[in-house]
PDB file of C-alpha atoms and ligand atoms in Angstrom:
ATOM      1  CA  MET A 247       8.781   1.318 -22.178  1.00 78.00           C
ATOM      2  CA  THR A 248       6.187   0.325 -24.910  1.00 87.00           C
ATOM      3  CA  ILE A 249       2.377   0.961 -24.122  1.00 93.00           C
ATOM      4  CA  SER A 250       0.040  -1.120 -26.096  1.00 97.00           C
ATOM      5  CA  ALA A 251      -2.587   0.339 -28.119  1.00 97.00           C
ATOM      6  CA  ARG A 252      -5.272  -1.315 -25.722  1.00 97.00           C
ATOM      7  CA  LEU A 253      -3.609   0.253 -22.796  1.00 98.00           C
ATOM      8  CA  GLU A 254      -3.327   3.643 -24.495  1.00 96.00           C
ATOM      9  CA  ALA A 255      -6.910   3.630 -25.438  1.00 96.00           C
ATOM     10  CA  LEU A 256      -8.127   2.576 -21.825  1.00 97.00           C
ATOM     11  CA  LEU A 257      -5.986   5.640 -20.425  1.00 97.00           C
ATOM     12  CA  LYS A 258      -7.635   7.837 -22.587  1.00 96.00           C
ATOM     13  CA  ALA A 259     -11.314   6.659 -22.280  1.00 95.00           C
ATOM     14  CA  THR A 260     -12.090   4.731 -19.072  1.00 96.00           C
ATOM     15  CA  ASP A 261     -14.335   5.854 -16.202  1.00 95.00           C
ATOM     16  CA  SER A 262     -13.294   3.033 -14.082  1.00 98.00           C
ATOM     17  CA  VAL A 263      -9.771   2.384 -12.493  1.00 98.00           C
ATOM     18  CA  CYS A 264      -8.643   0.273  -9.654  1.00 98.00           C
ATOM     19  CA  VAL A 265      -5.168   0.455  -8.242  1.00 99.00           C
ATOM     20  CA  LEU A 266      -3.358  -1.705  -5.861  1.00 98.00           C
ATOM     21  CA  THR A 267       0.061  -0.525  -4.568  1.00 98.00           C
ATOM     22  CA  GLY A 268       2.719  -2.170  -2.596  1.00 98.00           C
ATOM     23  CA  ALA A 269       6.115  -1.387  -1.120  1.00 97.00           C
ATOM     24  CA  GLY A 270       7.824  -0.874  -4.624  1.00 98.00           C
ATOM     25  CA  ILE A 271       5.901   2.547  -5.120  1.00 98.00           C
ATOM     26  CA  SER A 272       7.573   3.858  -2.111  1.00 98.00           C
ATOM     27  CA  ALA A 273      11.131   2.621  -2.826  1.00 97.00           C
ATOM     28  CA  GLU A 274      12.184   5.680  -4.650  1.00 98.00           C
ATOM     29  CA  SER A 275      11.148   7.780  -1.532  1.00 98.00           C
ATOM     30  CA  GLY A 276      13.812   5.762   0.453  1.00 96.00           C
ATOM     31  CA  ILE A 277      11.329   3.428   2.127  1.00 96.00           C
ATOM     32  CA  PRO A 278      12.826  -0.288   2.193  1.00 92.00           C
ATOM     33  CA  THR A 279      10.648  -2.889   0.525  1.00 93.00           C
ATOM     34  CA  PHE A 280      10.120  -6.136   2.416  1.00 89.00           C
ATOM     35  CA  ARG A 281      11.400  -8.870   0.007  1.00 87.00           C
ATOM     36  CA  GLY A 282      14.865  -9.269  -2.034  1.00 78.00           C
ATOM     37  CA  PRO A 283      18.316  -9.146  -0.692  1.00 75.00           C
ATOM     38  CA  GLU A 284      17.734  -5.622   0.263  1.00 76.00           C
ATOM     39  CA  GLY A 285      14.398  -6.196   1.688  1.00 80.00           C
ATOM     40  CA  LEU A 286      13.299  -5.774   5.521  1.00 78.00           C
ATOM     41  CA  TRP A 287      12.641  -9.525   5.716  1.00 72.00           C
ATOM     42  CA  ALA A 288      16.415 -10.172   5.029  1.00 79.00           C
ATOM     43  CA  ARG A 289      17.466  -8.287   7.740  1.00 78.00           C
ATOM     44  CA  PHE A 290      14.659  -8.650  10.299  1.00 77.00           C
ATOM     45  CA  LYS A 291      12.588 -11.696  11.434  1.00 81.00           C
ATOM     46  CA  PRO A 292       8.924 -11.217  11.143  1.00 76.00           C
ATOM     47  CA  GLU A 293       7.943 -13.580  13.687  1.00 75.00           C
ATOM     48  CA  GLU A 294      10.034 -11.646  16.137  1.00 82.00           C
ATOM     49  CA  LEU A 295       8.727  -8.305  15.188  1.00 88.00           C
ATOM     50  CA  ALA A 296       5.472  -8.535  13.275  1.00 91.00           C
ATOM     51  CA  SER A 297       2.983 -10.671  15.210  1.00 93.00           C
ATOM     52  CA  PHE A 298       0.712 -10.243  18.280  1.00 96.00           C
ATOM     53  CA  ASP A 299       2.582 -12.924  19.894  1.00 95.00           C
ATOM     54  CA  ALA A 300       5.970 -11.258  19.232  1.00 94.00           C
ATOM     55  CA  PHE A 301       4.369  -7.963  20.911  1.00 95.00           C
ATOM     56  CA  ILE A 302       3.264  -9.751  23.988  1.00 96.00           C
ATOM     57  CA  ARG A 303       6.514 -11.410  24.781  1.00 94.00           C
ATOM     58  CA  ASN A 304       8.514  -8.243  24.251  1.00 93.00           C
ATOM     59  CA  PRO A 305       6.380  -5.023  23.534  1.00 95.00           C
ATOM     60  CA  ALA A 306       9.404  -2.769  23.928  1.00 94.00           C
ATOM     61  CA  LEU A 307      11.384  -4.368  20.947  1.00 92.00           C
ATOM     62  CA  VAL A 308       8.642  -4.328  18.778  1.00 94.00           C
ATOM     63  CA  TRP A 309       8.139  -0.474  19.543  1.00 94.00           C
ATOM     64  CA  GLU A 310      11.688   0.160  18.932  1.00 92.00           C
ATOM     65  CA  TRP A 311      11.390  -1.375  15.417  1.00 91.00           C
ATOM     66  CA  TYR A 312       8.364   0.418  14.647  1.00 93.00           C
ATOM     67  CA  THR A 313       9.747   3.815  15.986  1.00 94.00           C
ATOM     68  CA  TYR A 314      12.490   3.139  13.832  1.00 92.00           C
ATOM     69  CA  ARG A 315      10.281   2.615  10.454  1.00 93.00           C
ATOM     70  CA  LYS A 316       8.037   5.473  11.897  1.00 93.00           C
ATOM     71  CA  THR A 317      10.824   7.664  11.902  1.00 93.00           C
ATOM     72  CA  VAL A 318      12.248   6.555   8.184  1.00 93.00           C
ATOM     73  CA  MET A 319       8.552   6.862   6.705  1.00 94.00           C
ATOM     74  CA  HIS A 320       7.876  10.370   8.427  1.00 91.00           C
ATOM     75  CA  GLN A 321      11.130  11.762   7.018  1.00 95.00           C
ATOM     76  CA  ALA A 322      10.364  10.344   3.511  1.00 97.00           C
ATOM     77  CA  GLN A 323       8.306  12.361   0.727  1.00 98.00           C
ATOM     78  CA  PRO A 324       6.091  10.758  -1.726  1.00 98.00           C
ATOM     79  CA  ASN A 325       7.631  10.635  -5.212  1.00 98.00           C
ATOM     80  CA  PRO A 326       6.301  11.259  -8.578  1.00 98.00           C
ATOM     81  CA  GLY A 327       4.719   7.633  -8.558  1.00 98.00           C
ATOM     82  CA  HIS A 328       2.521   8.758  -5.685  1.00 98.00           C
ATOM     83  CA  HIS A 329       1.589  12.231  -7.185  1.00 98.00           C
ATOM     84  CA  ALA A 330       0.910  10.574 -10.353  1.00 98.00           C
ATOM     85  CA  LEU A 331      -1.833   8.581  -9.056  1.00 98.00           C
ATOM     86  CA  VAL A 332      -3.247  11.567  -7.451  1.00 98.00           C
ATOM     87  CA  ARG A 333      -3.465  13.200 -10.707  1.00 98.00           C
ATOM     88  CA  MET A 334      -5.377  10.106 -12.301  1.00 98.00           C
ATOM     89  CA  GLU A 335      -7.575  10.197  -9.048  1.00 98.00           C
ATOM     90  CA  ARG A 336      -8.882  13.638 -10.409  1.00 96.00           C
ATOM     91  CA  LEU A 337      -9.264  12.470 -13.884  1.00 96.00           C
ATOM     92  CA  VAL A 338     -11.269   9.413 -13.381  1.00 97.00           C
ATOM     93  CA  ARG A 339     -14.780   9.315 -12.569  1.00 96.00           C
ATOM     94  CA  GLU A 340     -14.636   6.045 -10.524  1.00 98.00           C
ATOM     95  CA  PHE A 341     -11.212   5.614  -9.220  1.00 98.00           C
ATOM     96  CA  THR A 342     -10.199   3.240  -6.124  1.00 98.00           C
ATOM     97  CA  LEU A 343      -6.868   3.383  -4.531  1.00 98.00           C
ATOM     98  CA  VAL A 344      -6.003   0.046  -2.507  1.00 98.00           C
ATOM     99  CA  THR A 345      -2.556  -0.082  -0.694  1.00 98.00           C
ATOM    100  CA  GLN A 346      -0.835  -2.589   1.338  1.00 98.00           C
ATOM    101  CA  ASN A 347       1.580   0.137   2.580  1.00 98.00           C
ATOM    102  CA  VAL A 348       1.202   1.306   6.079  1.00 97.00           C
ATOM    103  CA  ASP A 349       3.881   4.602   5.070  1.00 97.00           C
ATOM    104  CA  ASN A 350       0.766   7.090   4.679  1.00 97.00           C
ATOM    105  CA  LEU A 351       2.598   8.443   1.631  1.00 98.00           C
ATOM    106  CA  HIS A 352      -0.537   8.290  -0.857  1.00 98.00           C
ATOM    107  CA  ALA A 353      -2.232  10.590   1.582  1.00 98.00           C
ATOM    108  CA  ARG A 354       0.530  12.942   2.310  1.00 98.00           C
ATOM    109  CA  ALA A 355       0.841  13.156  -1.687  1.00 98.00           C
ATOM    110  CA  GLY A 356      -2.868  14.310  -1.643  1.00 98.00           C
ATOM    111  CA  ALA A 357      -4.963  11.201  -2.498  1.00 98.00           C
ATOM    112  CA  ALA A 358      -8.309  12.087  -1.380  1.00 97.00           C
ATOM    113  CA  LYS A 359      -9.197   8.354  -0.516  1.00 97.00           C
ATOM    114  CA  VAL A 360      -7.085   5.333   0.130  1.00 98.00           C
ATOM    115  CA  LEU A 361      -8.184   1.801   1.224  1.00 98.00           C
ATOM    116  CA  GLU A 362      -5.594   0.664   3.719  1.00 98.00           C
ATOM    117  CA  LEU A 363      -5.571  -2.962   3.653  1.00 98.00           C
ATOM    118  CA  HIS A 364      -2.600  -3.441   6.150  1.00 98.00           C
ATOM    119  CA  GLY A 365      -3.225  -0.304   8.489  1.00 97.00           C
ATOM    120  CA  ASN A 366      -1.376   2.687   9.032  1.00 96.00           C
ATOM    121  CA  ILE A 367       2.016   3.238  10.774  1.00 95.00           C
ATOM    122  CA  GLU A 368       0.965   6.924  11.940  1.00 94.00           C
ATOM    123  CA  ARG A 369      -2.106   5.299  13.984  1.00 95.00           C
ATOM    124  CA  SER A 370      -1.691   3.613  17.269  1.00 96.00           C
ATOM    125  CA  TYR A 371      -4.657   1.960  19.625  1.00 97.00           C
ATOM    126  CA  CYS A 372      -4.837   0.721  23.039  1.00 97.00           C
ATOM    127  CA  ILE A 373      -4.929  -3.171  23.057  1.00 97.00           C
ATOM    128  CA  GLU A 374      -7.420  -2.838  26.055  1.00 97.00           C
ATOM    129  CA  CYS A 375     -10.038  -0.016  25.649  1.00 97.00           C
ATOM    130  CA  ARG A 376      -9.335   0.180  21.822  1.00 96.00           C
ATOM    131  CA  GLU A 377      -8.923   3.807  21.913  1.00 95.00           C
ATOM    132  CA  PHE A 378      -6.823   5.578  19.285  1.00 95.00           C
ATOM    133  CA  THR A 379      -4.310   7.979  19.802  1.00 91.00           C
ATOM    134  CA  SER A 380      -4.580  11.239  18.438  1.00 79.00           C
ATOM    135  CA  GLU A 381      -0.755  11.886  17.884  1.00 85.00           C
ATOM    136  CA  ILE A 382       1.794   9.918  16.220  1.00 86.00           C
ATOM    137  CA  VAL A 383       3.651   7.925  18.938  1.00 89.00           C
ATOM    138  CA  LEU A 384       7.153   7.152  19.412  1.00 89.00           C
ATOM    139  CA  ALA A 385       8.834   4.848  21.885  1.00 90.00           C
ATOM    140  CA  THR A 386      11.669   5.519  24.093  1.00 88.00           C
ATOM    141  CA  PRO A 387      14.295   2.634  23.834  1.00 86.00           C
ATOM    142  CA  GLY A 388      13.399  -0.213  26.318  1.00 88.00           C
ATOM    143  CA  GLN A 389      10.169   1.130  26.857  1.00 91.00           C
ATOM    144  CA  ALA A 390       6.422   0.308  25.503  1.00 94.00           C
ATOM    145  CA  PRO A 391       3.955   3.221  25.262  1.00 96.00           C
ATOM    146  CA  THR A 392       0.929   2.949  27.236  1.00 96.00           C
ATOM    147  CA  CYS A 393      -2.726   4.234  26.951  1.00 95.00           C
ATOM    148  CA  SER A 394      -3.307   7.968  28.647  1.00 93.00           C
ATOM    149  CA  ALA A 395      -6.849   6.716  29.547  1.00 93.00           C
ATOM    150  CA  CYS A 396      -6.642   3.084  30.758  1.00 96.00           C
ATOM    151  CA  GLY A 397      -2.887   2.170  31.002  1.00 96.00           C
ATOM    152  CA  GLY A 398      -3.177  -0.683  28.563  1.00 97.00           C
ATOM    153  CA  LEU A 399      -0.163  -1.257  26.300  1.00 97.00           C
ATOM    154  CA  LEU A 400      -0.516   0.981  22.981  1.00 97.00           C
ATOM    155  CA  ARG A 401       0.141  -0.912  19.576  1.00 97.00           C
ATOM    156  CA  PRO A 402       0.680   0.590  16.017  1.00 96.00           C
ATOM    157  CA  ASP A 403      -2.389   0.088  14.039  1.00 97.00           C
ATOM    158  CA  VAL A 404      -1.119  -2.274  11.278  1.00 97.00           C
ATOM    159  CA  VAL A 405      -1.848  -5.658  10.470  1.00 97.00           C
ATOM    160  CA  TRP A 406       0.495  -8.461  11.610  1.00 96.00           C
ATOM    161  CA  PHE A 407       1.183 -11.784  10.211  1.00 92.00           C
ATOM    162  CA  GLY A 408      -2.015 -14.223  11.673  1.00 92.00           C
ATOM    163  CA  GLU A 409      -4.282 -10.895  11.965  1.00 96.00           C
ATOM    164  CA  VAL A 410      -7.244 -10.539  10.019  1.00 96.00           C
ATOM    165  CA  LEU A 411      -7.609  -7.386   7.724  1.00 97.00           C
ATOM    166  CA  PRO A 412     -10.005  -4.758   8.248  1.00 97.00           C
ATOM    167  CA  GLN A 413     -12.935  -6.495   6.739  1.00 98.00           C
ATOM    168  CA  LEU A 414     -15.169  -3.253   5.328  1.00 98.00           C
ATOM    169  CA  VAL A 415     -11.840  -1.962   3.734  1.00 98.00           C
ATOM    170  CA  LEU A 416     -11.260  -5.598   2.054  1.00 98.00           C
ATOM    171  CA  GLN A 417     -14.793  -5.817   0.742  1.00 98.00           C
ATOM    172  CA  GLU A 418     -14.560  -2.202  -0.899  1.00 98.00           C
ATOM    173  CA  ALA A 419     -11.589  -3.275  -2.492  1.00 98.00           C
ATOM    174  CA  PHE A 420     -12.749  -6.432  -3.913  1.00 98.00           C
ATOM    175  CA  ARG A 421     -16.137  -4.586  -5.208  1.00 98.00           C
ATOM    176  CA  ALA A 422     -13.795  -2.019  -6.991  1.00 98.00           C
ATOM    177  CA  SER A 423     -11.705  -4.731  -8.487  1.00 98.00           C
ATOM    178  CA  GLU A 424     -14.873  -6.518  -9.695  1.00 98.00           C
ATOM    179  CA  ARG A 425     -16.183  -3.491 -11.534  1.00 98.00           C
ATOM    180  CA  CYS A 426     -13.347  -1.785 -12.869  1.00 98.00           C
ATOM    181  CA  GLU A 427     -12.508  -1.678 -16.475  1.00 98.00           C
ATOM    182  CA  LEU A 428      -8.330  -1.005 -15.871  1.00 98.00           C
ATOM    183  CA  PHE A 429      -6.699  -2.476 -12.982  1.00 98.00           C
ATOM    184  CA  LEU A 430      -2.840  -1.464 -12.129  1.00 98.00           C
ATOM    185  CA  THR A 431      -0.954  -3.263  -9.926  1.00 98.00           C
ATOM    186  CA  ILE A 432       1.991  -1.469  -8.862  1.00 98.00           C
ATOM    187  CA  GLY A 433       5.387  -2.226  -6.937  1.00 98.00           C
ATOM    188  CA  THR A 434       3.952  -5.373  -5.173  1.00 98.00           C
ATOM    189  CA  SER A 435       5.682  -8.905  -5.538  1.00 97.00           C
ATOM    190  CA  GLY A 436       1.883 -10.347  -5.460  1.00 96.00           C
ATOM    191  CA  LEU A 437       2.875 -12.981  -2.784  1.00 95.00           C
ATOM    192  CA  VAL A 438       0.864 -11.916   0.163  1.00 95.00           C
ATOM    193  CA  TYR A 439      -2.834 -12.530   0.113  1.00 96.00           C
ATOM    194  CA  PRO A 440      -5.963 -11.455   0.050  1.00 97.00           C
ATOM    195  CA  ALA A 441      -4.077  -8.476  -1.418  1.00 98.00           C
ATOM    196  CA  ALA A 442      -2.647 -10.389  -4.287  1.00 98.00           C
ATOM    197  CA  GLY A 443      -6.088 -12.047  -4.944  1.00 98.00           C
ATOM    198  CA  LEU A 444      -7.457  -8.395  -6.391  1.00 98.00           C
ATOM    199  CA  PRO A 445      -5.646  -8.072  -9.710  1.00 98.00           C
ATOM    200  CA  LEU A 446      -6.765 -11.941 -10.084  1.00 98.00           C
ATOM    201  CA  ARG A 447     -10.210 -11.146  -9.346  1.00 98.00           C
ATOM    202  CA  ALA A 448     -10.303  -7.939 -11.460  1.00 98.00           C
ATOM    203  CA  ARG A 449      -8.986 -10.115 -14.450  1.00 98.00           C
ATOM    204  CA  GLU A 450     -11.681 -12.852 -14.015  1.00 98.00           C
ATOM    205  CA  CYS A 451     -14.230 -10.165 -14.055  1.00 98.00           C
ATOM    206  CA  GLY A 452     -12.940  -8.923 -17.161  1.00 98.00           C
ATOM    207  CA  ALA A 453     -10.545  -5.858 -16.483  1.00 98.00           C
ATOM    208  CA  TYR A 454      -7.481  -5.011 -18.304  1.00 98.00           C
ATOM    209  CA  VAL A 455      -4.875  -5.894 -15.602  1.00 98.00           C
ATOM    210  CA  VAL A 456      -1.433  -3.910 -16.057  1.00 98.00           C
ATOM    211  CA  GLU A 457       1.305  -4.527 -13.718  1.00 98.00           C
ATOM    212  CA  VAL A 458       4.117  -1.915 -12.903  1.00 98.00           C
ATOM    213  CA  ASN A 459       7.132  -3.299 -11.607  1.00 98.00           C
ATOM    214  CA  THR A 460      10.980  -3.253 -11.788  1.00 97.00           C
ATOM    215  CA  GLU A 461      11.106  -7.242 -11.871  1.00 97.00           C
ATOM    216  CA  PRO A 462       8.894 -10.046 -13.113  1.00 97.00           C
ATOM    217  CA  THR A 463       6.534 -11.295 -10.251  1.00 97.00           C
ATOM    218  CA  GLU A 464       4.405 -14.142  -9.406  1.00 93.00           C
ATOM    219  CA  LEU A 465       1.520 -11.842 -11.135  1.00 96.00           C
ATOM    220  CA  SER A 466       3.222 -11.279 -14.067  1.00 97.00           C
ATOM    221  CA  HIS A 467       1.935 -14.249 -16.217  1.00 97.00           C
ATOM    222  CA  ARG A 468      -1.514 -13.703 -15.004  1.00 97.00           C
ATOM    223  CA  CYS A 469      -1.601  -9.769 -15.899  1.00 98.00           C
ATOM    224  CA  SER A 470      -2.720  -8.754 -19.393  1.00 98.00           C
ATOM    225  CA  GLU A 471       0.584  -6.462 -19.610  1.00 97.00           C
ATOM    226  CA  THR A 472       3.602  -5.687 -17.563  1.00 97.00           C
ATOM    227  CA  LEU A 473       5.554  -2.496 -17.722  1.00 98.00           C
ATOM    228  CA  HIS A 474       8.976  -3.265 -16.563  1.00 98.00           C
ATOM    229  CA  GLY A 475      10.507   0.038 -14.650  1.00 98.00           C
ATOM    230  CA  LYS A 476      10.130   2.185 -11.991  1.00 98.00           C
ATOM    231  CA  ALA A 477       6.850   3.282 -10.630  1.00 98.00           C
ATOM    232  CA  GLY A 478       8.187   7.020 -10.207  1.00 98.00           C
ATOM    233  CA  GLU A 479       8.903   7.108 -13.972  1.00 98.00           C
ATOM    234  CA  ILE A 480       6.263   5.033 -15.520  1.00 98.00           C
ATOM    235  CA  LEU A 481       3.341   6.480 -13.433  1.00 98.00           C
ATOM    236  CA  PRO A 482       3.696  10.190 -14.802  1.00 98.00           C
ATOM    237  CA  HIS A 483       3.958   8.932 -18.369  1.00 97.00           C
ATOM    238  CA  LEU A 484       0.519   6.988 -17.734  1.00 98.00           C
ATOM    239  CA  ALA A 485      -1.069  10.168 -15.922  1.00 97.00           C
ATOM    240  CA  ASP A 486       0.016  12.043 -19.011  1.00 96.00           C
ATOM    241  CA  MET A 487      -1.613   9.968 -21.254  1.00 95.00           C
ATOM    242  CA  MET A 488      -4.877  10.098 -19.304  1.00 96.00           C
ATOM    243  CA  SER A 489      -4.898  13.811 -19.145  1.00 94.00           C
ATOM    244  CA  ALA A 490      -4.466  14.394 -22.739  1.00 90.00           C
ATOM    245  CA  SER A 491      -8.169  13.599 -23.424  1.00 81.00           C
ATOM    246  CA  ARG A 492      -9.811  14.839 -20.086  1.00 80.00           C
ATOM    247  CA  LYS A 493     -10.274  17.633 -17.562  1.00 71.00           C
ATOM    248  CA  GLU A 494      -8.913  17.292 -14.070  1.00 67.00           C
ATOM    249  CA  GLN A 495     -11.646  17.758 -11.248  1.00 64.00           C
ATOM    250  CA  PRO A 496     -10.608  20.434  -8.838  1.00 61.00           C
ATOM    251  CA  SER A 497      -9.786  18.349  -5.432  1.00 62.00           C
ATOM    252  CA  SER A 498     -12.721  19.008  -2.773  1.00 58.00           C
TER     253      SER A 498
HETATM  254  P1  OAD G 648       7.345  -6.726  -1.602  1.00 71.80           P
HETATM  255  O1  OAD G 648       8.634  -6.239  -0.863  1.00 71.80           O
HETATM  256  O2  OAD G 648       7.179  -8.094  -1.249  1.00 71.80           O
HETATM  257  O3  OAD G 648       7.641  -6.303  -2.867  1.00 71.80           O
HETATM  258  C1  OAD G 648       8.105  -5.073  -3.455  1.00 71.80           C
HETATM  259  C2  OAD G 648       7.791  -5.176  -5.079  1.00 71.80           C
HETATM  260  O4  OAD G 648       8.213  -3.853  -5.600  1.00 71.80           O
HETATM  261  C3  OAD G 648       8.912  -6.244  -5.710  1.00 71.80           C
HETATM  262  O5  OAD G 648       8.189  -6.911  -6.775  1.00 71.80           O
HETATM  263  C4  OAD G 648       9.919  -5.221  -6.389  1.00 71.80           C
HETATM  264  O6  OAD G 648      10.390  -6.062  -7.575  1.00 71.80           O
HETATM  265  C5  OAD G 648       9.130  -3.948  -6.684  1.00 71.80           C
HETATM  266  N1  OAD G 648       9.859  -2.759  -6.781  1.00 71.80           N
HETATM  267  C6  OAD G 648      10.941  -2.332  -6.068  1.00 71.80           C
HETATM  268  N2  OAD G 648      11.178  -1.162  -6.446  1.00 71.80           N
HETATM  269  C7  OAD G 648      10.328  -0.633  -7.231  1.00 71.80           C
HETATM  270  C8  OAD G 648       9.992   0.557  -7.921  1.00 71.80           C
HETATM  271  N3  OAD G 648      11.059   1.539  -7.820  1.00 71.80           N
HETATM  272  N4  OAD G 648       9.070   0.597  -9.132  1.00 71.80           N
HETATM  273  C9  OAD G 648       8.254  -0.342  -9.096  1.00 71.80           C
HETATM  274  N5  OAD G 648       8.549  -1.546  -8.460  1.00 71.80           N
HETATM  275  C10 OAD G 648       9.334  -1.655  -7.753  1.00 71.80           C
HETATM  276  O7  OAD G 648       6.328  -5.768  -1.000  1.00 71.80           O
HETATM  277  P2  OAD G 648       4.929  -5.966  -0.904  1.00 71.80           P
HETATM  278  O8  OAD G 648       4.667  -6.865  -2.276  1.00 71.80           O
HETATM  279  O9  OAD G 648       4.019  -4.690  -0.776  1.00 71.80           O
HETATM  280  O10 OAD G 648       2.562  -7.107   4.971  1.00 71.80           O
HETATM  281  O11 OAD G 648       4.748  -6.815   0.288  1.00 71.80           O
HETATM  282  C11 OAD G 648       3.463  -7.121   0.598  1.00 71.80           C
HETATM  283  C12 OAD G 648       3.248  -7.357   2.024  1.00 71.80           C
HETATM  284  O12 OAD G 648       4.199  -8.168   2.541  1.00 71.80           O
HETATM  285  C13 OAD G 648       3.449  -6.337   2.822  1.00 71.80           C
HETATM  286  O13 OAD G 648       2.320  -5.250   2.829  1.00 71.80           O
HETATM  287  C14 OAD G 648       3.723  -6.632   4.206  1.00 71.80           C
HETATM  288  C15 OAD G 648       4.798  -7.634   3.842  1.00 71.80           C
HETATM  289  O14 OAD G 648       5.082  -8.657   4.940  1.00 71.80           O
HETATM  290  C16 OAD G 648       2.221  -6.824   6.125  1.00 71.80           C
HETATM  291  O15 OAD G 648       3.166  -5.746   6.734  1.00 71.80           O
HETATM  292  C17 OAD G 648       0.951  -7.249   6.498  1.00 71.80           C
END
């Protein structure tokens, strides 16, 4: 891996970093990505499993799929990529972590704040009274869980196809992209908007945009620099370079 002099200088000195992560950062934790020959969308149909219409048609099937994914995600452990981002967060004064992932691995690695654009699979809420459950809900096959307060159907707190992203979270993510000096886009195919618009907006606003990915993506030619390889191997190097010239802030 070759790191440009510009990136090295930024890693050592910048006070303002924004990071966008996608499924690729969790691949090394054993969580399948969405696209590509091994991806979830090659084996399952999103229109049958990841939309509100699909849920209303067959809540038990959708819950069975989410129970399987929750189990996989809960058994997974954060990898060196997640941990490196926590180190960066403690080194940089203005650090924003935005994720498209619902797996909660950034928080489990110790990230103090995560802007979750697509929700979090560990949370569920009632579609009638909107009350969130406090525990992780796992469904029994053939049954969709219901709300203990009103009896309505519970759903996972994830953004499905056709649904609007949490607007305040999205606004905060765009604001951070617009003011950062260094933007890292990590393990995402850059095909799903509005998330994929964040690195583009950052570049328009003058940030140095660095992609970390095992493959070229739709975003590669629009980034300032691409680092080809696994997030779990590249990010610890970047965090080491950052820490060489700074003091880590104790986590609060
Ligand atoms: P994708 O599955 O589309 O892309 C994963 C990316 O990670 C690909 O570009 C891979 O090359 C890359 N990758 C794989 N392993 C990697 C590794 N070890 N290190 C670095 N990169 C690696 O996943 P996303 O871009 O996250 O939306 O997908 C975006 C959204 O599409 C998801 O949030 C989901 C999906 O439909 C919703 O559920 C709303």
